[in-house]
XYZ file of C-alpha atoms in Angstrom:
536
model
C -101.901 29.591 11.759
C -100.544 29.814 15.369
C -97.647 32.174 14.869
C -95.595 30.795 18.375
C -95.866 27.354 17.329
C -94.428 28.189 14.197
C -91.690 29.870 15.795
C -91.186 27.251 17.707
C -91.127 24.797 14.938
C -88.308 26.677 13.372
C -86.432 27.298 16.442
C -85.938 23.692 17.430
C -84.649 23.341 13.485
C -81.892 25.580 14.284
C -81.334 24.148 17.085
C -80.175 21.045 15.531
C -77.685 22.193 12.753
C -74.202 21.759 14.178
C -72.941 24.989 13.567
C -69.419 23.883 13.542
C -68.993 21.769 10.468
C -72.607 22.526 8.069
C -73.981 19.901 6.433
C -73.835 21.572 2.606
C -72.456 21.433 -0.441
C -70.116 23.766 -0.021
C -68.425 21.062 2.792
C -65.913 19.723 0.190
C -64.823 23.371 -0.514
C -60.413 23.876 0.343
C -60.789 26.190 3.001
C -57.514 27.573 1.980
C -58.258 28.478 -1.553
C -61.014 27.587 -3.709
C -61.182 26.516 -6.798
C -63.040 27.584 -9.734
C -63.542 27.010 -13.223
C -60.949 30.086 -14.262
C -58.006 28.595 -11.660
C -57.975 31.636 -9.840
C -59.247 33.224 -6.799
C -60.747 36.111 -5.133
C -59.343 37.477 -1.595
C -60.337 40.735 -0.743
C -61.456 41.778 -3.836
C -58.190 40.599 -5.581
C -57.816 38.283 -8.044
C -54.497 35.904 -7.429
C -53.213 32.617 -9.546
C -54.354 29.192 -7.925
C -51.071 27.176 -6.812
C -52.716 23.323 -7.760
C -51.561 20.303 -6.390
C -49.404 18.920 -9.309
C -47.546 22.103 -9.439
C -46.927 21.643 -5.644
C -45.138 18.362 -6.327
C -43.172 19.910 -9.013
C -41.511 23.141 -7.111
C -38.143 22.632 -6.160
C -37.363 22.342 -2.395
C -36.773 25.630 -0.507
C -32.897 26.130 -0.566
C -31.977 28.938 2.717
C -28.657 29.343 1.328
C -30.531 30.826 -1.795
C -31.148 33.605 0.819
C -27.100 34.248 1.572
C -25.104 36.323 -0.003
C -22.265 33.948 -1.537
C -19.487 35.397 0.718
C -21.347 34.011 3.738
C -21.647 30.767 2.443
C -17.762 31.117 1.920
C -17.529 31.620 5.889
C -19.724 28.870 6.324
C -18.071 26.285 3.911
C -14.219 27.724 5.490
C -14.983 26.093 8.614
C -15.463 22.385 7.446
C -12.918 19.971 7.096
C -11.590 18.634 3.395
C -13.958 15.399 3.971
C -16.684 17.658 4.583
C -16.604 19.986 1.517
C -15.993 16.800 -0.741
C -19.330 15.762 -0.130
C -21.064 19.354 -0.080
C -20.215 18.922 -3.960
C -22.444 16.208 -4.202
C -25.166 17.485 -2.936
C -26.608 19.250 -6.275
C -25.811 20.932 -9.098
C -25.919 24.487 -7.691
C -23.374 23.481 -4.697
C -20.797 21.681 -7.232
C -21.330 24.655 -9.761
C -21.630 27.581 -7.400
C -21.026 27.161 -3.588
C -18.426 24.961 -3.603
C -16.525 26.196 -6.664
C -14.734 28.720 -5.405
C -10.903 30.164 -4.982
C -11.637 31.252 -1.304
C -12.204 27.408 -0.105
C -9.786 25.913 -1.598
C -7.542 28.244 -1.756
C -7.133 27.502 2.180
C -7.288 23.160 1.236
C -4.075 23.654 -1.185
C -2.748 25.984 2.048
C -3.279 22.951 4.574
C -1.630 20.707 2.338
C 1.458 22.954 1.016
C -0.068 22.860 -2.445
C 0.609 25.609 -4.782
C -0.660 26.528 -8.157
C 2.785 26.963 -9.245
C 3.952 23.638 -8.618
C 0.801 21.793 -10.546
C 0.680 24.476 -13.572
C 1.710 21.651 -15.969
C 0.036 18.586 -14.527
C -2.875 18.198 -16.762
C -4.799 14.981 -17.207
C -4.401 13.876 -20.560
C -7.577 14.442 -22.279
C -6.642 13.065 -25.299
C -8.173 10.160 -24.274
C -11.549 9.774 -23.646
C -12.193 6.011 -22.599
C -13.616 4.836 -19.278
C -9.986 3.474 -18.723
C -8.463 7.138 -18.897
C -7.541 8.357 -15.256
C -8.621 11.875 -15.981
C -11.551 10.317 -17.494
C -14.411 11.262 -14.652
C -12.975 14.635 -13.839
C -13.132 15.652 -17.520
C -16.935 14.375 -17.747
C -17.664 16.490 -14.848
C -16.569 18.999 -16.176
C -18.501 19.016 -19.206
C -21.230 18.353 -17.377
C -21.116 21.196 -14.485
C -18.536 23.416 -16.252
C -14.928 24.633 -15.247
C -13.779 25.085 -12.038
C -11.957 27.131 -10.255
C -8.042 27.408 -10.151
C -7.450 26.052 -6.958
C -10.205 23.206 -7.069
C -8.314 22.425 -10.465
C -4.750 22.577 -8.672
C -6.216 19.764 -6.045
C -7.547 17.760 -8.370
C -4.083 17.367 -10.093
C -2.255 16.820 -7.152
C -5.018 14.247 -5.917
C -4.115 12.338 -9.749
C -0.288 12.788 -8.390
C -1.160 11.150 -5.085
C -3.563 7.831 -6.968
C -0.892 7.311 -9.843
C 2.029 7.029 -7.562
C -0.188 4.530 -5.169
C -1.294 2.594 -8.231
C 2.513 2.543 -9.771
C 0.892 4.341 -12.788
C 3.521 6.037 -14.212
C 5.935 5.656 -16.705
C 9.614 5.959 -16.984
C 11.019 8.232 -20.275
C 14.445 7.868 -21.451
C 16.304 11.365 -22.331
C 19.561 11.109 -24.851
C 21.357 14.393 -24.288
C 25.112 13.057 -25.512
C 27.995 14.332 -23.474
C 27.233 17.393 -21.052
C 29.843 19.231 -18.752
C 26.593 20.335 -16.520
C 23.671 19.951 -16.010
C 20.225 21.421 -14.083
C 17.192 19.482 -13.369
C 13.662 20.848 -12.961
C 10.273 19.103 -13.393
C 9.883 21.467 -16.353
C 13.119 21.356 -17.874
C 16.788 20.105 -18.078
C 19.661 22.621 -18.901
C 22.333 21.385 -20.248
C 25.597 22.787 -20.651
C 28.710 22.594 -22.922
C 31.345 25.048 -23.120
C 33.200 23.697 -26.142
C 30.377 23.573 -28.604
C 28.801 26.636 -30.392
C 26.008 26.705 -28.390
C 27.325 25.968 -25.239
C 23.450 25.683 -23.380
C 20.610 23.474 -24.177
C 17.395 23.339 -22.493
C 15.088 20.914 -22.912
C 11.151 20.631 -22.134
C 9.411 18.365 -20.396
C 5.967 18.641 -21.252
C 4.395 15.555 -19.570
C 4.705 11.795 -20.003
C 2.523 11.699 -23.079
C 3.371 14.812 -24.665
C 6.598 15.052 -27.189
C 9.885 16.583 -25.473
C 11.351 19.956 -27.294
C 14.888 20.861 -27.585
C 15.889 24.486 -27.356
C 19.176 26.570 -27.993
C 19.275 28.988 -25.419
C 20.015 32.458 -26.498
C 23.466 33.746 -24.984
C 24.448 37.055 -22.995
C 27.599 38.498 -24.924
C 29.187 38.845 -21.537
C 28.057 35.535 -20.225
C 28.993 33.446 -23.252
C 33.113 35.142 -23.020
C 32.980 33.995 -18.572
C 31.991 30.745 -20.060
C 34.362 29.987 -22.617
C 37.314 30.809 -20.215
C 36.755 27.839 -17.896
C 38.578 28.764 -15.254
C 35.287 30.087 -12.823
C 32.462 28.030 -11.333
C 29.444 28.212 -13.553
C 26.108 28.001 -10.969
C 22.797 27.439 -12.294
C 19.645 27.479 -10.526
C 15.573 27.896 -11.627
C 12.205 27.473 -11.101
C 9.177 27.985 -13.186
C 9.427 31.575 -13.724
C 13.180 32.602 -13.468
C 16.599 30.568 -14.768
C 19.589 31.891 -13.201
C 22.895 31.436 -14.432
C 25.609 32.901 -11.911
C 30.045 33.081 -12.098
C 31.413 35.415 -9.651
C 28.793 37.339 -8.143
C 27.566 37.394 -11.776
C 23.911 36.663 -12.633
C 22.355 35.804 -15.784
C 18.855 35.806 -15.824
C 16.270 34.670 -18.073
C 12.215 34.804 -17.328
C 10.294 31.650 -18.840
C 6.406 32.024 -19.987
C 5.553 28.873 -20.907
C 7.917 27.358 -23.028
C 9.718 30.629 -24.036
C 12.992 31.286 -21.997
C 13.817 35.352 -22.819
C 16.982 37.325 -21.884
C 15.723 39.783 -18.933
C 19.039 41.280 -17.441
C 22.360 40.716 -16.010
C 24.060 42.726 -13.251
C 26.832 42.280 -10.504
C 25.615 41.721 -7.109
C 26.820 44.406 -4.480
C 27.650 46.669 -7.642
C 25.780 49.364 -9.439
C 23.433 48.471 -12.214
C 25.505 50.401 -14.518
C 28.988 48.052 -13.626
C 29.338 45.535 -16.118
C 29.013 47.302 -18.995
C 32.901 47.761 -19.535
C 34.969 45.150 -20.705
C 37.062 46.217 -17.897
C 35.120 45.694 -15.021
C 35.486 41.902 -15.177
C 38.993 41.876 -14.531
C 41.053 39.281 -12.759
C 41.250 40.073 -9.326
C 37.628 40.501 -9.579
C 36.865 37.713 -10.733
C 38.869 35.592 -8.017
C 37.703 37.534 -5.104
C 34.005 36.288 -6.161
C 34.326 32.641 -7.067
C 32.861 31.121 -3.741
C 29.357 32.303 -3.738
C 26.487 30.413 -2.904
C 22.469 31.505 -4.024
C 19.489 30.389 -3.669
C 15.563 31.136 -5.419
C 12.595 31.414 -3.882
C 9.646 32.586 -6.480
C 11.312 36.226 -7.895
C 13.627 36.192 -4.456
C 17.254 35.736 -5.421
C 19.717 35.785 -2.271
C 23.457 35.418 -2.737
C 26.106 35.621 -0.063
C 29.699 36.783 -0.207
C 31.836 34.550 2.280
C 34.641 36.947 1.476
C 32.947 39.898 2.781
C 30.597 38.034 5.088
C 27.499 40.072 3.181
C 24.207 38.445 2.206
C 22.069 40.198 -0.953
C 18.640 39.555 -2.067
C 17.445 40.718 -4.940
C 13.790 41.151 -7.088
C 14.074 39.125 -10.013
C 11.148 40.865 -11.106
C 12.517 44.351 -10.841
C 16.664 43.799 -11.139
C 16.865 45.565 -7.819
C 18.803 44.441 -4.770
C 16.691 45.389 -1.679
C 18.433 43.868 0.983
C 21.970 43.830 2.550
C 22.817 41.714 5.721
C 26.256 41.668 7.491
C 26.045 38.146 9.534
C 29.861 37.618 10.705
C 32.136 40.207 11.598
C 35.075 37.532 10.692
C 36.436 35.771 7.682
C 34.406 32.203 7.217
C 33.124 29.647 5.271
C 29.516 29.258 3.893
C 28.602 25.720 4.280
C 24.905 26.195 2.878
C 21.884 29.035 2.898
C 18.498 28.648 2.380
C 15.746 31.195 0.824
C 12.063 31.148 1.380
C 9.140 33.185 1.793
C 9.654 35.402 4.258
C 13.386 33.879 5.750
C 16.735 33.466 5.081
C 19.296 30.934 6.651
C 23.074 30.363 6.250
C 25.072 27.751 7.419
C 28.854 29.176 8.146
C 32.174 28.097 9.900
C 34.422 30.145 11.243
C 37.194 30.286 13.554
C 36.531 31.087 17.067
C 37.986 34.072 18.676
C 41.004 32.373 20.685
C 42.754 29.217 19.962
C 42.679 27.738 16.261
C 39.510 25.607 17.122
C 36.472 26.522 14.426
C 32.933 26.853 15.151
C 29.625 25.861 13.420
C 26.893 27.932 13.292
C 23.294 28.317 11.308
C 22.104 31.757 11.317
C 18.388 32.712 10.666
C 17.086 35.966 9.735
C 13.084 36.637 9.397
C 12.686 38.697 6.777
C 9.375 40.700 7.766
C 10.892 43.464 9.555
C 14.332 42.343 9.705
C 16.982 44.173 11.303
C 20.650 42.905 12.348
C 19.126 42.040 15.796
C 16.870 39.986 14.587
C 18.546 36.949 14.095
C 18.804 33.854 15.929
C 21.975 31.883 16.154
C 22.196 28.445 16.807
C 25.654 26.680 18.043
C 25.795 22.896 16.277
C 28.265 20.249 16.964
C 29.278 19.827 12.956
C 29.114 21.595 9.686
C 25.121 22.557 8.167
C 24.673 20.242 5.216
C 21.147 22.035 4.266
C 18.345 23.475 5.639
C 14.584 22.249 5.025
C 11.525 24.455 5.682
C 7.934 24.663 6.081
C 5.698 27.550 7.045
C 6.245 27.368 10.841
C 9.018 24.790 11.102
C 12.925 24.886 10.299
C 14.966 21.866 10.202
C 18.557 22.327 10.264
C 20.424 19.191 8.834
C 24.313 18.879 9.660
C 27.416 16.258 10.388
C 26.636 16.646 13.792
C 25.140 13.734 16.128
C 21.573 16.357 17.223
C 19.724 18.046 14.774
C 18.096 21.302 15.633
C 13.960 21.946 14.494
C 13.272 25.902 15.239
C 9.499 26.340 15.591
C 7.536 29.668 15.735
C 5.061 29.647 18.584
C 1.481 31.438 18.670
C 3.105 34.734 20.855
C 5.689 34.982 17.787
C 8.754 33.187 20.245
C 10.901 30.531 18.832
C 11.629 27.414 20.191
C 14.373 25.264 19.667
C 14.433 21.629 20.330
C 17.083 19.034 18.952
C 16.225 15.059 17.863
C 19.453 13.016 17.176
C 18.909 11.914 13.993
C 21.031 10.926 10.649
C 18.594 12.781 8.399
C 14.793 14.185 8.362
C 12.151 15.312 6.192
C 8.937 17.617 6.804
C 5.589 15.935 6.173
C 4.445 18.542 3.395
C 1.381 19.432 5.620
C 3.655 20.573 8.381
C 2.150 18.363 10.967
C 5.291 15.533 11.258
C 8.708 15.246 11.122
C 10.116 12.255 9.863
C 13.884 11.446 10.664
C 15.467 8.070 10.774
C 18.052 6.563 13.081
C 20.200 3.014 12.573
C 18.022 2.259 9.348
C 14.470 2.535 10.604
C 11.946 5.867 9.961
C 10.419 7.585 12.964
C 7.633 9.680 12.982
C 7.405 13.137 15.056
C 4.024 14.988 15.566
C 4.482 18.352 15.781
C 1.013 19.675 16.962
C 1.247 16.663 19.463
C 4.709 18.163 20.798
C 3.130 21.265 21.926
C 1.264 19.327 24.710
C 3.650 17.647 26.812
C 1.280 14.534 27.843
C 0.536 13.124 24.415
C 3.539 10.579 22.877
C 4.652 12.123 20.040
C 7.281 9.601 18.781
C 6.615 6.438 16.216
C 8.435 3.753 14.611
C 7.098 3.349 11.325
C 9.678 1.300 9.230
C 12.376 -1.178 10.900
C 15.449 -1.650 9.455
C 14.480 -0.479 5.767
C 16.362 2.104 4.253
C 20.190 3.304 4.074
C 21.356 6.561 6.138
C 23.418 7.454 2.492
C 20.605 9.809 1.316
C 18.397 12.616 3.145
C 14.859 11.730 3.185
C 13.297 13.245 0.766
C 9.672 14.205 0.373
C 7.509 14.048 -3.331
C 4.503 15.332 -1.739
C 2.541 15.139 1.904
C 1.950 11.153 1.434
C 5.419 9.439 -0.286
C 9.028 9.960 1.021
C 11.840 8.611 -1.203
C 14.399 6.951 0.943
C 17.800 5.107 -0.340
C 17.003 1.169 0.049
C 19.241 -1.550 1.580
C 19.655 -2.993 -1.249
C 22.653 -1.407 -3.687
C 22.113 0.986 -6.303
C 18.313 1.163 -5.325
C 15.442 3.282 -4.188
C 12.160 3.540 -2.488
C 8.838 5.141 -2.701
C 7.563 5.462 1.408
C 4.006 5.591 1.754
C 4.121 7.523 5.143
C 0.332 6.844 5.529
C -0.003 3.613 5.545
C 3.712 2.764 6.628
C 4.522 0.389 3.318
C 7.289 0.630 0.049
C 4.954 1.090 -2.607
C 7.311 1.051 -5.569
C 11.363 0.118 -6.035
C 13.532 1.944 -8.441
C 16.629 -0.573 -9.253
C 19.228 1.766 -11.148
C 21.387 -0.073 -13.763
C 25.860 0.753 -12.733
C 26.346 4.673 -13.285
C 22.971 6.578 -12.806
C 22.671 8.385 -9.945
C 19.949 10.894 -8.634
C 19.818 14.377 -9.993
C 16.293 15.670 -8.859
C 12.990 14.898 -7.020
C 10.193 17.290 -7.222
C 6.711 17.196 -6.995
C 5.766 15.504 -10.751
C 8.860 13.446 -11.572
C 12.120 11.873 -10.016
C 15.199 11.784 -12.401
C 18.136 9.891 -12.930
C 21.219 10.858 -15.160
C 24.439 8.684 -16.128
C 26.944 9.873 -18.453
C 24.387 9.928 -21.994
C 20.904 10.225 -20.684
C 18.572 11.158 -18.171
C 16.019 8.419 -17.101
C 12.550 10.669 -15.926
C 10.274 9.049 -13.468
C 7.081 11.255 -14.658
C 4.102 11.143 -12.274
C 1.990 13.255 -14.578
């Protein structure tokens, strides 16, 4: 055999395999793993578990926020708009469970829309019934379906049920007997009735919801408070919310804190006196007594404040602790209180007084901010009749008197106030702080705040003509319905503000008149009964 042909021969063979894709067996091998009859594979030397292609399809999706710690996704979530974390919750199960059910978020959504806890505590759908046709029905599904959720997610939800039952007229209206009264105190909560001549001269009853049964309690009675009563010479003041009743003669308070249903005896002390004073028989004499009769108070959570128009003195005191904290001078002359105010963090009295020279008198409204407050850091505002009340939101204050102009103090980013005046008959505050709406000859007007701070947008806009009566303040329910006073006699309206329509009409039978409107129910009294508008 020629040994260079052969080697020839075999060279021109090599020359024609295509070296780049080999014509084998092994061509239909994965490149990226192989498979073998155990479902594993070798690389390097180590033996790993095969991934196959069914299992592939069956892995979930790869999820980045998996990778975040939760308080990023917070961050994240804070800087969408309500729209846009309604539908995050329908994305899956882990973002209606997990990412989106959190305090943080909404926390700040019941903050944009002046929403608090506090205010919603007793709205609770009525799961007692479970139909299709129930209006809690879907929210209580989801819930057994995803779990709880969290406080302030639950607090929206109820206030959202508020908003659709009042739009859909799906409420009813519950009749109260209470028999003759002398006085009487509304909340959405409870009623307090009072009547000095019988045994138990206060009654309070609860109001547990429009499909839950109403309870009557007998409230217990201070010794001291039950001999000011019986007298019935002094002005008996009464004034609560959900966690305090206050019952007040003469600089005198009563108090009472309420868990739940329970209403318990906490304290009772004189304003401006020692904590000891009170004690004595004696110390409730008759001069005393007179000197104090023309207080006015006000509640704001555990924040009592109470002025003296004798003295010119304002107090506040901590419900929660009996202790008065705070004690403002604001008129170095005999006057009259015309109204106050207390809120979160301010305090505002209406007073007139007679002006220095001549016997003319002079109307002003005084407000004192509360963070840091000191005597000079008040702001006094001259108006052309007296204050009739004062309505507030976090960065507004409306100041509503007899006067033609109404004054709106707002509280600019550099901490400045501004003043600027509408003439108006009366106003209300759109509950998310973005509007004011006043009306003028019978028609409603809408003012944009957040448009009024740039001068080139028109912030003015008729929204009803010729539809309500200037008898009755505008009053707000919540951010979307006003109640206004109607045309017609001995009537009422529900405002939608939103879409600029009368979506229900309260016609009042001779003698009922209005005794409260708060966020869950309107009521009406007349001489026997209380009629109880309940949106919940």
């Amino acid at each position: 055999m020629n040994i260079d042909t052969k080697f020839i021969q075999n060279s021109t063979k090599l020359d024609n395999m295509n070296i780049d894709c080999v014509n084998t067996k092994s061509d239909n091998m994965n490149i990226d793993y192989t498979i073998t009859e155990s479902g594993n594979m070798n690389i390097d030397e180590v033996k790993t578990e095969s991934m196959s292609p069914s299992k592939l399809k069956k892995s979930e999706p790869y999820d980045i926020f998996k990778q975040l710690p939760l308080e990023i996704i917070n961050k994240i979530v804070l800087h969408l708009d309500l729209n846009d974390v309604l539908n995050l919750k329908l994305v899956n199960k882990m973002w209606r469970c997990v990412y989106v059910n959190q305090n943080e978020i909404w926390a700040r959504i019941c903050e944009d829309l002046n929403v608090r806890i506090i205010d919603y505590s007793r709205c609770v759908n009525d799961r007692s019934r479970h139909d299709s046709e129930c209006i809690g029905y879907a929210d209580v599904a989801s819930e057994k379906l995803f779990g709880p959720l969290c406080d302030y997610w639950q607090t929206f939800n109820h206030y959202i049920m508020i908003i659709k039952n009042i739009k859909n007229n799906d409420f009813p209206t519950i009749y109260i007997h209470c028999g003759h009264v002398e006085q009487s105190y509304c909340t959405d909560d409870y009623i307090v009735n009072i009547n000095c001549q019988l045994i138990d001269p206060v009654q309070v009853i609860i109001l547990n919801g429009a499909n839950k049964p109403i309870k009557k309690i007998i409230l217990p009675i201070f010794e001291e408070f039950e001999e000011l009563i019986k007298l019935r010479k002094y002005p008996l003041k009464v004034i609560g919310n959900k966690r305090y009743l206050v019952f007040e003669i003469c600089s005198i308070i009563f108090v009472y804190s309420i868990w739940k249903t329970q209403f318990t005896k906490k304290f009772f002390k004189v304003i401006q006196k020692s904590v000891d004073y009170g004690f004595n028989k004696d110390d409730f004499d008759e001069e005393f007594l007179n000197n104090h009769c023309d207080t006015k108070f006000d509640l704001y959570d555990h924040k009592l404040a109470m002025v003296h128009p004798a003295i010119s003195t304002l107090f506040v005191t901590d419900l929660s602790t009996g202790k008065t904290y705070k004690e403002l001078e604001f008129s170095s002359r005999k006057c009259i209180v015309d109204s106050m105010k207390c809120s979160d963090y301010r305090l505002m009295i209406g007073i007139t007084r007679r002006k220095k020279k001549g016997l003319k008198t002079e109307h002003l409204a005084i407000v004192y901010h509360m963070k840091g407050c000191t005597q000079n850091n008040r702001l006094k505002i001259p108006l052309l009749g007296p204050v009739t009340q004062f309505k507030v939101t976090s960065n507004c204050i409306g100041v509503e008197n007899t006067g033609s102009a109404t004054p709106f103090i707002t509280k600019q980013k550099n901490s400045y106030l501004n003043v600027f005046w509408l003439e108006c008959d009366t106003f209300s505050f759109d509950c998310t702080r973005k509007y004011i709406y006043y009306n003028v000859n019978q028609s409603i007007f809408q003012y944009d705040l957040l448009k009024s701070m740039l001068s080139k947008f028109e912030v003015v806009q008729k929204i009803a003509v010729d539809a309500i009566s200037n008898l009755l303040p505008l009053t707000p329910i919540n951010d979307r319905y006003l109640l206004v006073r109607s045309t017609y006699p001995n009537s009422y309206d529900i405002f939608d503000v939103k879409e600029h329509v009368c979506v229900r009409s309260i016609q009042l039978t001779a003698g009922y008149s209005l005794v409260h409107v708060g966020k869950l129910s309107i009521m009406f009294s007349d001489s026997r009964q209380f009629m109880v508008i309940a949106f919940s």
